[in-house]
Tab-separated table of C-alpha atoms and ligand atoms in Angstrom:
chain	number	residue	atom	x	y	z
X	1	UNK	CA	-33.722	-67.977	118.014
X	2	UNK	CA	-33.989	-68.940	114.570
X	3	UNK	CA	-33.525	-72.139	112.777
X	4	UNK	CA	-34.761	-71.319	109.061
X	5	UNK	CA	-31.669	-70.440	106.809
X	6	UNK	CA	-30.974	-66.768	106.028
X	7	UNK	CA	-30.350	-65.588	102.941
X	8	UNK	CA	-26.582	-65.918	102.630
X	9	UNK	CA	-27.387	-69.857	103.661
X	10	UNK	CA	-26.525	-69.530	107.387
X	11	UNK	CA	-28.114	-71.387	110.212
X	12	UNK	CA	-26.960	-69.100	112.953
X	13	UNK	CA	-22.966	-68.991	112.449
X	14	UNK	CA	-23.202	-72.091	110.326
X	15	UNK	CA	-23.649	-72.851	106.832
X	16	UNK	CA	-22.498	-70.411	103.657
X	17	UNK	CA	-21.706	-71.526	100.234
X	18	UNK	CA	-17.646	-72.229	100.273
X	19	UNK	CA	-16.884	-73.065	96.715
X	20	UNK	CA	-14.072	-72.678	94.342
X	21	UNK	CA	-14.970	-69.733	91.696
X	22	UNK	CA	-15.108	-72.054	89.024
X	23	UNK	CA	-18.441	-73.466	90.559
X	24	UNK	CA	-20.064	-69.966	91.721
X	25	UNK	CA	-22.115	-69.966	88.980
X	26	UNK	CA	-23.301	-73.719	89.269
X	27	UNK	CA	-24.161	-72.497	92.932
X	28	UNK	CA	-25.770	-69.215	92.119
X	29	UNK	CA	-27.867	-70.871	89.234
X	30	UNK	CA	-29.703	-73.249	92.245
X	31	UNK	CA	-29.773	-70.806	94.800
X	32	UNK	CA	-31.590	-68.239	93.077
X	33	UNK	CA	-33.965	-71.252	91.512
X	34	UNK	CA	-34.620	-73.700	93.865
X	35	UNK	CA	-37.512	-72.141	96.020
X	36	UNK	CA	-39.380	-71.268	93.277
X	37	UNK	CA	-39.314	-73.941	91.854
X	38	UNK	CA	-40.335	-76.114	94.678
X	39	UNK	CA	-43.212	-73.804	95.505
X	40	UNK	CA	-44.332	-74.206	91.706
X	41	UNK	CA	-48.089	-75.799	91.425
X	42	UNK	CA	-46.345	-78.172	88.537
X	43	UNK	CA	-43.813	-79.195	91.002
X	44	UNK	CA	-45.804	-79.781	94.188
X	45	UNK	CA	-48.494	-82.269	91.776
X	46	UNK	CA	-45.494	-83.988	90.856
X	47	UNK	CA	-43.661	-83.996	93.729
X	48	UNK	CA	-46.562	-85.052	95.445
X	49	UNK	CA	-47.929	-87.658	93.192
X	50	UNK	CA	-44.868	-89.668	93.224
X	51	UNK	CA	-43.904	-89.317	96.932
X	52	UNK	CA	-48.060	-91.087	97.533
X	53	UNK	CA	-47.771	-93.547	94.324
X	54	UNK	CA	-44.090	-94.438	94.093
X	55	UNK	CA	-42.452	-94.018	97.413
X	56	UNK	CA	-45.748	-95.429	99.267
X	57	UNK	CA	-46.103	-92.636	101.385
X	58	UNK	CA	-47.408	-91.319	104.278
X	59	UNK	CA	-45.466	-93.695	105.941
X	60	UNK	CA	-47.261	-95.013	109.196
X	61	UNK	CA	-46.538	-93.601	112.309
X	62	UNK	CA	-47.076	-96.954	115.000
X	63	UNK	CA	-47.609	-97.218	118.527
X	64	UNK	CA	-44.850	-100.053	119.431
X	65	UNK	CA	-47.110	-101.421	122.374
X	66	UNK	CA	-44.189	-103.980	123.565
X	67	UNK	CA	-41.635	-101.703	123.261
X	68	UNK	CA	-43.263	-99.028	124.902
X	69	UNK	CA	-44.273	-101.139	127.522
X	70	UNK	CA	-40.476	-102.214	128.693
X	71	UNK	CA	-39.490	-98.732	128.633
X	72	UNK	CA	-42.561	-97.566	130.516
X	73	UNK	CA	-44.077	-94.882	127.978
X	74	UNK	CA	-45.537	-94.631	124.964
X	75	UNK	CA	-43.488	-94.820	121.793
X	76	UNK	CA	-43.961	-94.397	118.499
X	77	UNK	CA	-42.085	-95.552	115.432
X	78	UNK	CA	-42.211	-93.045	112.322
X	79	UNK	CA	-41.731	-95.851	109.721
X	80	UNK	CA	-39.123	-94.169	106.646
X	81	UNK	CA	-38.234	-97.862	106.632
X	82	UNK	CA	-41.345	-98.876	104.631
X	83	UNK	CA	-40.213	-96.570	101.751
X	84	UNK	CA	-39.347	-97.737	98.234
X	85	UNK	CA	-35.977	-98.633	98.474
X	86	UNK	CA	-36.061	-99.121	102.212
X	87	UNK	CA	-35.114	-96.154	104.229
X	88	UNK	CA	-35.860	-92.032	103.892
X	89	UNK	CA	-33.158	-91.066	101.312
X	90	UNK	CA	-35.687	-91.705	98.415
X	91	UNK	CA	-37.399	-88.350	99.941
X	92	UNK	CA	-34.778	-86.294	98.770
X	93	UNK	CA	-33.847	-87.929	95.510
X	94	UNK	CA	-37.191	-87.611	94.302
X	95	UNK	CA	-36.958	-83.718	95.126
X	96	UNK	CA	-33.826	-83.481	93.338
X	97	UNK	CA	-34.381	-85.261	90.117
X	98	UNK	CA	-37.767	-82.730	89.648
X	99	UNK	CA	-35.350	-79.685	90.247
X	100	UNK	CA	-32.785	-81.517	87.980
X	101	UNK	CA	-35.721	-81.615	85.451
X	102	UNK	CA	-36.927	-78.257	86.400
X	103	UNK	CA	-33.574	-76.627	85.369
X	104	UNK	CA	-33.293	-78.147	82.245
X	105	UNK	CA	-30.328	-80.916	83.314
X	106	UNK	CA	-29.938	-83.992	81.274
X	107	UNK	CA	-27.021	-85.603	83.576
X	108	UNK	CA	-27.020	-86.575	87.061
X	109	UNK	CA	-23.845	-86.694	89.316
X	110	UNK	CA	-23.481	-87.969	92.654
X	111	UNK	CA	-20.892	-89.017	95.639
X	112	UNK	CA	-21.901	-92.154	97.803
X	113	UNK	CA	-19.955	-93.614	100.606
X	114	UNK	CA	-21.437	-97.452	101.665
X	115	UNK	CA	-23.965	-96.938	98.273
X	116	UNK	CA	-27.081	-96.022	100.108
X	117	UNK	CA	-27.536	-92.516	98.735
X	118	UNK	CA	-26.087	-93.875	95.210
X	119	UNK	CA	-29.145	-96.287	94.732
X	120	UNK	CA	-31.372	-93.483	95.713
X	121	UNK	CA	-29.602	-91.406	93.029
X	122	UNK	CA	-29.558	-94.354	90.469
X	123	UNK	CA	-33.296	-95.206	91.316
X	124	UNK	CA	-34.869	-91.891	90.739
X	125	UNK	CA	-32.335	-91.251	87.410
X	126	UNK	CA	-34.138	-94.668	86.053
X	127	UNK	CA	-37.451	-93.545	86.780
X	128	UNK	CA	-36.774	-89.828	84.706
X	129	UNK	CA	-34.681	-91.783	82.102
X	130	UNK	CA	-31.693	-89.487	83.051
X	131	UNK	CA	-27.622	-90.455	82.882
X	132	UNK	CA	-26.124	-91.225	85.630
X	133	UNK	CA	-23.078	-91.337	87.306
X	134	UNK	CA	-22.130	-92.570	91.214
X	135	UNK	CA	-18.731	-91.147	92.607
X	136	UNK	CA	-17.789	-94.165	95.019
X	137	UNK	CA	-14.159	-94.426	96.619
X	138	UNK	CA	-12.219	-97.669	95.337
X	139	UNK	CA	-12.521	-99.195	99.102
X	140	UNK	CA	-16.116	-98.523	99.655
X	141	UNK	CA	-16.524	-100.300	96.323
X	142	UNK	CA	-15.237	-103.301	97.103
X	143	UNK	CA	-16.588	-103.168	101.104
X	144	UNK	CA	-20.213	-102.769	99.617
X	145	UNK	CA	-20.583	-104.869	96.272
X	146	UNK	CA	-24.251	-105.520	96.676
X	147	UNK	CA	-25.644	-102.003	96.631
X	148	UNK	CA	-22.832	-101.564	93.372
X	149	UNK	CA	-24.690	-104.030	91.657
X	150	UNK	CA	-27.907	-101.756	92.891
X	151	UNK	CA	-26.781	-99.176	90.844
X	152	UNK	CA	-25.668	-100.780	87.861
X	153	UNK	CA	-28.706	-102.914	87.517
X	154	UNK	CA	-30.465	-99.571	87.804
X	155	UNK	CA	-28.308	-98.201	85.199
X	156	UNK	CA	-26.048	-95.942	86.856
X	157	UNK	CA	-22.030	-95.462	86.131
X	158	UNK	CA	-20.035	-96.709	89.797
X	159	UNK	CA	-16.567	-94.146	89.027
X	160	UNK	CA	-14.076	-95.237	91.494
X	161	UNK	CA	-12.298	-92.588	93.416
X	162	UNK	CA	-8.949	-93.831	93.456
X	163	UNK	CA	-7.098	-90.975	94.990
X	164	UNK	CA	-6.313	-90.099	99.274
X	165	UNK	CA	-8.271	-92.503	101.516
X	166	UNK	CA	-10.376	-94.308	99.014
X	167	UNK	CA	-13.283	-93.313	100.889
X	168	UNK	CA	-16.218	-90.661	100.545
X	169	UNK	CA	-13.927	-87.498	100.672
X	170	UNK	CA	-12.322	-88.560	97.923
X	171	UNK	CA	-15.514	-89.960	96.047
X	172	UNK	CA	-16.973	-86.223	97.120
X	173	UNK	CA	-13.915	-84.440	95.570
X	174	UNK	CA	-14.263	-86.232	92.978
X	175	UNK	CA	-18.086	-85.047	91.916
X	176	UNK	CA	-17.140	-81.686	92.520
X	177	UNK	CA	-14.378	-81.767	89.816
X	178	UNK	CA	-16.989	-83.266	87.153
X	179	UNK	CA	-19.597	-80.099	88.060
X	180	UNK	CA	-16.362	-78.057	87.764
X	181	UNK	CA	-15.736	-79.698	83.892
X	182	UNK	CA	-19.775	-80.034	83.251
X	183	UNK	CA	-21.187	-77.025	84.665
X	184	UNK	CA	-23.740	-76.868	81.684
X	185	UNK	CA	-25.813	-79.794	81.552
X	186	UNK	CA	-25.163	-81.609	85.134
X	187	UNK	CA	-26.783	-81.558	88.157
X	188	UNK	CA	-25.136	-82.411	91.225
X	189	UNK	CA	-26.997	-84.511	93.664
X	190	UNK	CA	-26.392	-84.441	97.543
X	191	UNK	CA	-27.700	-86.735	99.575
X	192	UNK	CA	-28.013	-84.843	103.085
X	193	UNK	CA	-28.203	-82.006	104.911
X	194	UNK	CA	-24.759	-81.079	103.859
X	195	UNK	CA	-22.804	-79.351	100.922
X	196	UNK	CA	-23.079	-75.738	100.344
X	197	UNK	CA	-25.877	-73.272	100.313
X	198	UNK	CA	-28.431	-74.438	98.968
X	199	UNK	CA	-28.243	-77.708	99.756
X	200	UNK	CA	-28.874	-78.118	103.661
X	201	UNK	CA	-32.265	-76.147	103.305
X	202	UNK	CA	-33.602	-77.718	99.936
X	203	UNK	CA	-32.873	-81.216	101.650
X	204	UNK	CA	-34.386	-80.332	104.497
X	205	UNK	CA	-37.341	-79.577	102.753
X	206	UNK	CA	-37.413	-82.687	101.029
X	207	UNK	CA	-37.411	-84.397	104.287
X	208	UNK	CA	-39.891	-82.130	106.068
X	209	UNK	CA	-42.590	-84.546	104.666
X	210	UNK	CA	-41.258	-86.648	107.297
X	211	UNK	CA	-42.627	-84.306	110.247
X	212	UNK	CA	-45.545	-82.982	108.639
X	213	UNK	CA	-46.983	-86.124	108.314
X	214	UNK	CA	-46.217	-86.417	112.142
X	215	UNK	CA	-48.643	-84.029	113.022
X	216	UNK	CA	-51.210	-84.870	111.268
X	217	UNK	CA	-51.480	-88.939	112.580
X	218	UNK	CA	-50.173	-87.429	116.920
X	219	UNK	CA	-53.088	-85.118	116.369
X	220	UNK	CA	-55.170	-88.664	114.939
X	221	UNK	CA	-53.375	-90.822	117.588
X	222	UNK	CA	-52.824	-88.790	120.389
X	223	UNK	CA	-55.112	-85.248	120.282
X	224	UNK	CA	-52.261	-83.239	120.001
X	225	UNK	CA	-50.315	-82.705	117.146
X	226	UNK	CA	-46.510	-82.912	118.889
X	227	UNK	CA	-45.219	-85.479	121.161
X	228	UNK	CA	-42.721	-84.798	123.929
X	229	UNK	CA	-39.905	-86.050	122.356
X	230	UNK	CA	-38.217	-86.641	119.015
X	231	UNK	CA	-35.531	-89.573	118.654
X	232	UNK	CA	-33.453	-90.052	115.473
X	233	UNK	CA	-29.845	-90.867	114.064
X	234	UNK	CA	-27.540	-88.103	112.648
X	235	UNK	CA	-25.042	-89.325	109.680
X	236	UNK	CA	-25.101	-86.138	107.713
X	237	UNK	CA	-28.522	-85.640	109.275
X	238	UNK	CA	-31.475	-85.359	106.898
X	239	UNK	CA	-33.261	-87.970	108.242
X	240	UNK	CA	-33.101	-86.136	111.560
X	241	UNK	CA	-34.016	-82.530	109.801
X	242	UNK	CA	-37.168	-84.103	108.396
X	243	UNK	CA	-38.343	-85.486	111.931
X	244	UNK	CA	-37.445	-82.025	113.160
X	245	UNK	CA	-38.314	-79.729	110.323
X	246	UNK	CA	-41.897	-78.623	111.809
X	247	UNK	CA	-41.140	-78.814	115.340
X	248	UNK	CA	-38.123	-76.839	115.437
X	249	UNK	CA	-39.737	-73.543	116.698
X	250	UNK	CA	-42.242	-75.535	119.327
X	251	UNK	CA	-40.228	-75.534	122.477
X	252	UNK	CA	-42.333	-78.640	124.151
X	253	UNK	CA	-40.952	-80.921	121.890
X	254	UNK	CA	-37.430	-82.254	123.242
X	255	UNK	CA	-35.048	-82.803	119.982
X	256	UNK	CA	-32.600	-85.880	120.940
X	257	UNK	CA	-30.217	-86.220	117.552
X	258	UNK	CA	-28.024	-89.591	118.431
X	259	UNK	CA	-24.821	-89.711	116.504
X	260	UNK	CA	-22.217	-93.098	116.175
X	261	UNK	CA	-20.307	-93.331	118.897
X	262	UNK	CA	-18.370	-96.277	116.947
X	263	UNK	CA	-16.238	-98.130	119.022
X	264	UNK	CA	-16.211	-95.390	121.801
X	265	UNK	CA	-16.376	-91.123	121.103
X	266	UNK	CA	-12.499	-91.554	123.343
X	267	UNK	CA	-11.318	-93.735	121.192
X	268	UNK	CA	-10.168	-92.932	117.229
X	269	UNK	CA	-13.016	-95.279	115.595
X	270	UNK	CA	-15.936	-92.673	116.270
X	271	UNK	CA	-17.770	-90.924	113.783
X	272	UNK	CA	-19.210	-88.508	116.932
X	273	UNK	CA	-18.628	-85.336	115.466
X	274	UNK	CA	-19.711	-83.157	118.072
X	275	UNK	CA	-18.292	-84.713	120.373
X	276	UNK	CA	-14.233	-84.839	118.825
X	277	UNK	CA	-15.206	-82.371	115.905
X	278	UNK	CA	-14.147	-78.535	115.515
X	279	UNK	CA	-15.502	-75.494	113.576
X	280	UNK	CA	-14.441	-75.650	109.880
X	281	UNK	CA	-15.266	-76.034	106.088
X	282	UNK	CA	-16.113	-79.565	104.983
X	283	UNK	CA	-17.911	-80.141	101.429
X	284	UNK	CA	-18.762	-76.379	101.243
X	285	UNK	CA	-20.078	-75.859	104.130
X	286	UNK	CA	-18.957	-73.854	107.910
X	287	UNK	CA	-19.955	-76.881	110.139
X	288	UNK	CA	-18.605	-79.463	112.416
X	289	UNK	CA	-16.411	-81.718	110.974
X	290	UNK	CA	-13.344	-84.217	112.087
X	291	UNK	CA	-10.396	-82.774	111.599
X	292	UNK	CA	-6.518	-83.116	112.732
X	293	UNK	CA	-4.261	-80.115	114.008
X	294	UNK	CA	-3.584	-79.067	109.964
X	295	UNK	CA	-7.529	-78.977	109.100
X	296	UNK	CA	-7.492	-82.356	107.282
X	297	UNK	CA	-10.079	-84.234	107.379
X	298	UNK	CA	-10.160	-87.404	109.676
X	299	UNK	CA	-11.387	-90.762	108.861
X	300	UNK	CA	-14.779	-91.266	110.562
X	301	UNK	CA	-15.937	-95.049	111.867
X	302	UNK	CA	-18.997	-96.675	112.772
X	303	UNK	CA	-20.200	-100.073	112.169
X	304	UNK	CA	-23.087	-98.389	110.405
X	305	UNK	CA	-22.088	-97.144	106.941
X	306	UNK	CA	-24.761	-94.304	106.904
X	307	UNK	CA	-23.761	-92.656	110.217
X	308	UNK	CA	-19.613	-92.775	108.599
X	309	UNK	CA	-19.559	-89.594	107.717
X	310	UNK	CA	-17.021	-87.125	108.928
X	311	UNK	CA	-18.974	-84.139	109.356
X	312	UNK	CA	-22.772	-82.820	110.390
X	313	UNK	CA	-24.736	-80.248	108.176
X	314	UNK	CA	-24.915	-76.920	109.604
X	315	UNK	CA	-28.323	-77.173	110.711
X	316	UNK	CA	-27.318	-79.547	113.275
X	317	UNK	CA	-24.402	-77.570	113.889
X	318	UNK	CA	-26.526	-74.539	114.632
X	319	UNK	CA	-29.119	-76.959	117.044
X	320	UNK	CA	-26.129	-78.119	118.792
X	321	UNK	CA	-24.052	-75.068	119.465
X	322	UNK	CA	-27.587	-73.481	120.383
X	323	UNK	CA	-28.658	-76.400	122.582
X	324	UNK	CA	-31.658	-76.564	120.955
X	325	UNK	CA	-31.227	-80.136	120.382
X	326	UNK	CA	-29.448	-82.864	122.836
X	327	UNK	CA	-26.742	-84.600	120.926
X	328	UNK	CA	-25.924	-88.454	122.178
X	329	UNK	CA	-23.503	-90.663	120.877
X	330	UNK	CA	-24.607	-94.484	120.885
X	331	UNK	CA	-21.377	-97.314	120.328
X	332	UNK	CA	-21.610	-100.184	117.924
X	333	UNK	CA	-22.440	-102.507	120.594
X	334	UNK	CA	-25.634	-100.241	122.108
X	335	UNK	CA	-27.028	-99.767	118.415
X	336	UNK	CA	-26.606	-103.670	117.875
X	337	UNK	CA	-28.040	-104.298	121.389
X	338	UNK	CA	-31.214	-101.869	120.402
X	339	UNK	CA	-32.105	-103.611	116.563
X	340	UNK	CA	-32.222	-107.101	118.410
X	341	UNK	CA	-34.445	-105.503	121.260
X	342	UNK	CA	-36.468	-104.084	118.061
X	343	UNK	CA	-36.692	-107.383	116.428
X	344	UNK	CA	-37.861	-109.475	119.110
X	345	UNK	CA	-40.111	-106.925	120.783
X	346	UNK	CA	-42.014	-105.753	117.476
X	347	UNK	CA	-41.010	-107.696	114.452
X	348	UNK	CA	-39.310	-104.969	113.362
X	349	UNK	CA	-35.839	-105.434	111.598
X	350	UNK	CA	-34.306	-101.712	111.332
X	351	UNK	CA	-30.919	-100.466	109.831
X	352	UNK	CA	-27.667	-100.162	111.801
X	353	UNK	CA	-28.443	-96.395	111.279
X	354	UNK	CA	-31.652	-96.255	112.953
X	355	UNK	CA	-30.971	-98.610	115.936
X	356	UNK	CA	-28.365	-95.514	116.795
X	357	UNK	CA	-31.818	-93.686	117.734
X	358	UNK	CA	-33.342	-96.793	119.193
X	359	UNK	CA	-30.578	-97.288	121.627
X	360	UNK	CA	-31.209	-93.823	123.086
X	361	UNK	CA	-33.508	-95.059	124.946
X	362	UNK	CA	-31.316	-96.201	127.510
X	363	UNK	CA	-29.695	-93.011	127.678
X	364	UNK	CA	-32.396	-90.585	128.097
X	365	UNK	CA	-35.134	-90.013	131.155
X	366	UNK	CA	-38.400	-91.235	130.897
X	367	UNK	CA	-41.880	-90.639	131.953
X	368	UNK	CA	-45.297	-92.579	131.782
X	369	UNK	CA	-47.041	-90.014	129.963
X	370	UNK	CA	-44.886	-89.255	127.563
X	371	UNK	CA	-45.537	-89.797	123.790
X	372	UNK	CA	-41.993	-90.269	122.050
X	373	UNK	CA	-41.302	-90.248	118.439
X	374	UNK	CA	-38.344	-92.285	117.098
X	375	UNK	CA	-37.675	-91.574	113.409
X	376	UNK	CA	-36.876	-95.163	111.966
X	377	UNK	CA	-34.878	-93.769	109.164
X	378	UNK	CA	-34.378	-97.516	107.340
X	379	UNK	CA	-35.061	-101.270	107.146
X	380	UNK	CA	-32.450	-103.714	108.021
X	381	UNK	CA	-32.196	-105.941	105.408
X	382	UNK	CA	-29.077	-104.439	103.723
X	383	UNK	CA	-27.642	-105.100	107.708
X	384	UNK	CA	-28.044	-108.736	107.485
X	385	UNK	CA	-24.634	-109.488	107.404
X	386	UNK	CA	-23.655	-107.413	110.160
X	387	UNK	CA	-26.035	-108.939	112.046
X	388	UNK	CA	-26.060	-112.481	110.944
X	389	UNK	CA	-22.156	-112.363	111.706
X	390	UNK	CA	-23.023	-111.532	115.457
X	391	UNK	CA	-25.974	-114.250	115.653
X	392	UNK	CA	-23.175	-116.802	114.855
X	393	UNK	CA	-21.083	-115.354	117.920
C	1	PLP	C1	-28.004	-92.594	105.072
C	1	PLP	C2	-28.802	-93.052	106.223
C	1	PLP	C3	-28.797	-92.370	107.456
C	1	PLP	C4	-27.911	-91.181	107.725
C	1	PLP	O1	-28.124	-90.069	106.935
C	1	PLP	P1	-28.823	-88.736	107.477
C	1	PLP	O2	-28.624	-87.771	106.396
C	1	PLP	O3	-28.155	-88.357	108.755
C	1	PLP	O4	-30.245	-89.077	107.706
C	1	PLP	C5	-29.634	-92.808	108.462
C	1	PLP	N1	-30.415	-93.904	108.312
C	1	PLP	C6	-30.434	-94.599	107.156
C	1	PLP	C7	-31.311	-95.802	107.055
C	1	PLP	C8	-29.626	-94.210	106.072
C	1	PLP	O5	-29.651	-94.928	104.948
């Protein structure tokens, strides 16, 4: 079995580059660019120099001695939430903006549903000096007015996407028809493991930092350089990618992706997608995707904005439908349950997103020996009123 992308973009039967004609070339120019320019000396310095100085990484990977000890094995916390800008997104911005750079782009466009992936966008297009504008549907804009005034303070355009649902489709369709008017001088910034070839794999690579630094501190931590099991959230599933990324071919390592139940995978407020999805096209891309009867795309839920996201890249697709990785669904309630457990047992605020992989634990057997890695993809702070709201309860 094979989980690196072929050459067409496919992970398995998943993947491919599904765009309208008018973007081929867009598509073409990146795919036939991207790799060698990430495996450019110039660009690793860079890349490098700014992921240590500017992002503060490696990120530490900690034993949670409380936690571990409730759950009766050892557990370890990869900590993306102690990253600039609080959780792992800023991995793959950074990428991005030196590709951006790389290829000679002077404008940045990107789609953002609760504004996570738009501050990393707006953050990174500040730091280069580059223009920069946030697709954001009209709803989402006025559901998440603090990270709007993120961007703007950063310097970004907000667009609202008035058209459909409001929502992230419709902020997504909406970047694609700017490319398809400014295929010249912009570069189109994805924020996951989605979108068409080459998207899934570039991001991926981003986020492989994410896993490599894993081996390095198990090997420090624990004389071996894998732990039994990996534990983390799938929205669109980059943060998940990056735990994965070097593991993916070692077959002692149990992959446990956890996506958002909502308010139950039977009910229609889920954003499970393999659990109510079907095979089809969704942002370029032969996935998994929520869909009705006439392929339209179905409105996803989850209390946590990051994991409300319709579809799954085609990675995941390809680790699911290959059972390489285990696929759980956690509700609202279990994540909520699991960032309070966090809290009080570590100190350790984490973001809605996260606690999804936290509140796995629950789900999953356990042994004494094991050493368990659960990707903490965020911080919690931009939860507080979720949380605060249920304090008051
Ligand atoms: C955006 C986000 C996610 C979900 O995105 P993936 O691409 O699946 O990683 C998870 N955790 C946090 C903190 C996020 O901001």
């Amino acid at each position: 079995m094979n989980y690196t992308v072929d050459k067409n973009g496919f992970y398995g039967g998943f993947g491919g580059a599904f765009v309208p004609e008018m973007l081929y070339h867009n598509v073409k120019e990146l795919q036939d660019n991207y790799i060698k320019i990430i495996e450019s000396q110039v660009f690793q310095k860079e890349f490098k120099a700014l992921l240590k100085d500017y992002v503060g990484r490696p990120t530490p990977l900690y034993f949670a001695k409380r936690l571990s000890k409730k759950y009766q094995t050892n557990i370890f916390l990869k900590r993306e939430d102690l990253n600039h800008t609080g959780a792992h997104k800023i991995n793959n911005t950074i990428g991005q903006i030196l590709i951006a750079k790389h290829m000679g782009k002077k404008r940045i466009i990107a789609e953002t549903g609760a504004g996570q992936h738009g501050v990393a966008t707006a953050t990174v297009c500040a730091l280069m000096g580059l223009e920069c504008i946030v697709y954001m549907g009209e709803i989402d804009i006025n559901r998440q007015a603090p990270n709007v005034a993120r961007m703007q303070m950063l310097g970004a355009e907000v667009r609202p996407a008035k058209s459909g649902s409001k929502t992230l489709k419709d902020a997504t369709n909406e970047a694609i028809y700017d490319w398809i008017a400014n295929p010249e001088n912009t570069y189109y910034l994805i924020g996951s493991v989605v979108g068409p070839h080459p998207y899934p794999d570039m991001v991926a690579r981003f986020q492989s930092i994410i896993s490599k630094e894993m081996k390095t501190q198990l090997q420090e931590k624990t004389g071996r350089d894998y732990p039994d099991k990996i534990i983390a959230c799938v929205g669109g599933g980059s943060n998940a990618a990056g735990a994965f990324y070097h593991y993916l071919n070692n077959k002692k390592v149990t992959l446990i992706a956890v996506e958002a139940d909502g308010l139950g995978a039977k009910t229609n407020k889920t954003a499970a997608t393999t659990q109510v999805g079907t095979k089809g096209i969704i942002h370029g891309s032969l996935t998994y995707l929520m869909q009705n009867k006439e392929g339209q795309i179905t409105e996803p839920y989850s209390i946590s904005a990051g994991l409300d996201y319709p579809g799954i890249g085609p990675l995941h697709a390809h680790l699911f439908f290959s059972k390489r990785a285990t696929f759980l669904g956690a509700t609202d309630n279990e994540a909520v349950e699991a960032a309070f457990e966090l809290t009080q047992l570590e100190g350790i605020i984490p973001a809605l997103e996260s606690a999804h992989a936290l509140a796995a634990l629950k789900k999953i057997e356990l042994n004494k020996n094991e050493n368990i890695v659960i990707n903490l993809s965020g911080r919690g702070d931009k939860d507080l009123t979720t949380y605060i709201k249920i304090l008051k309860k």
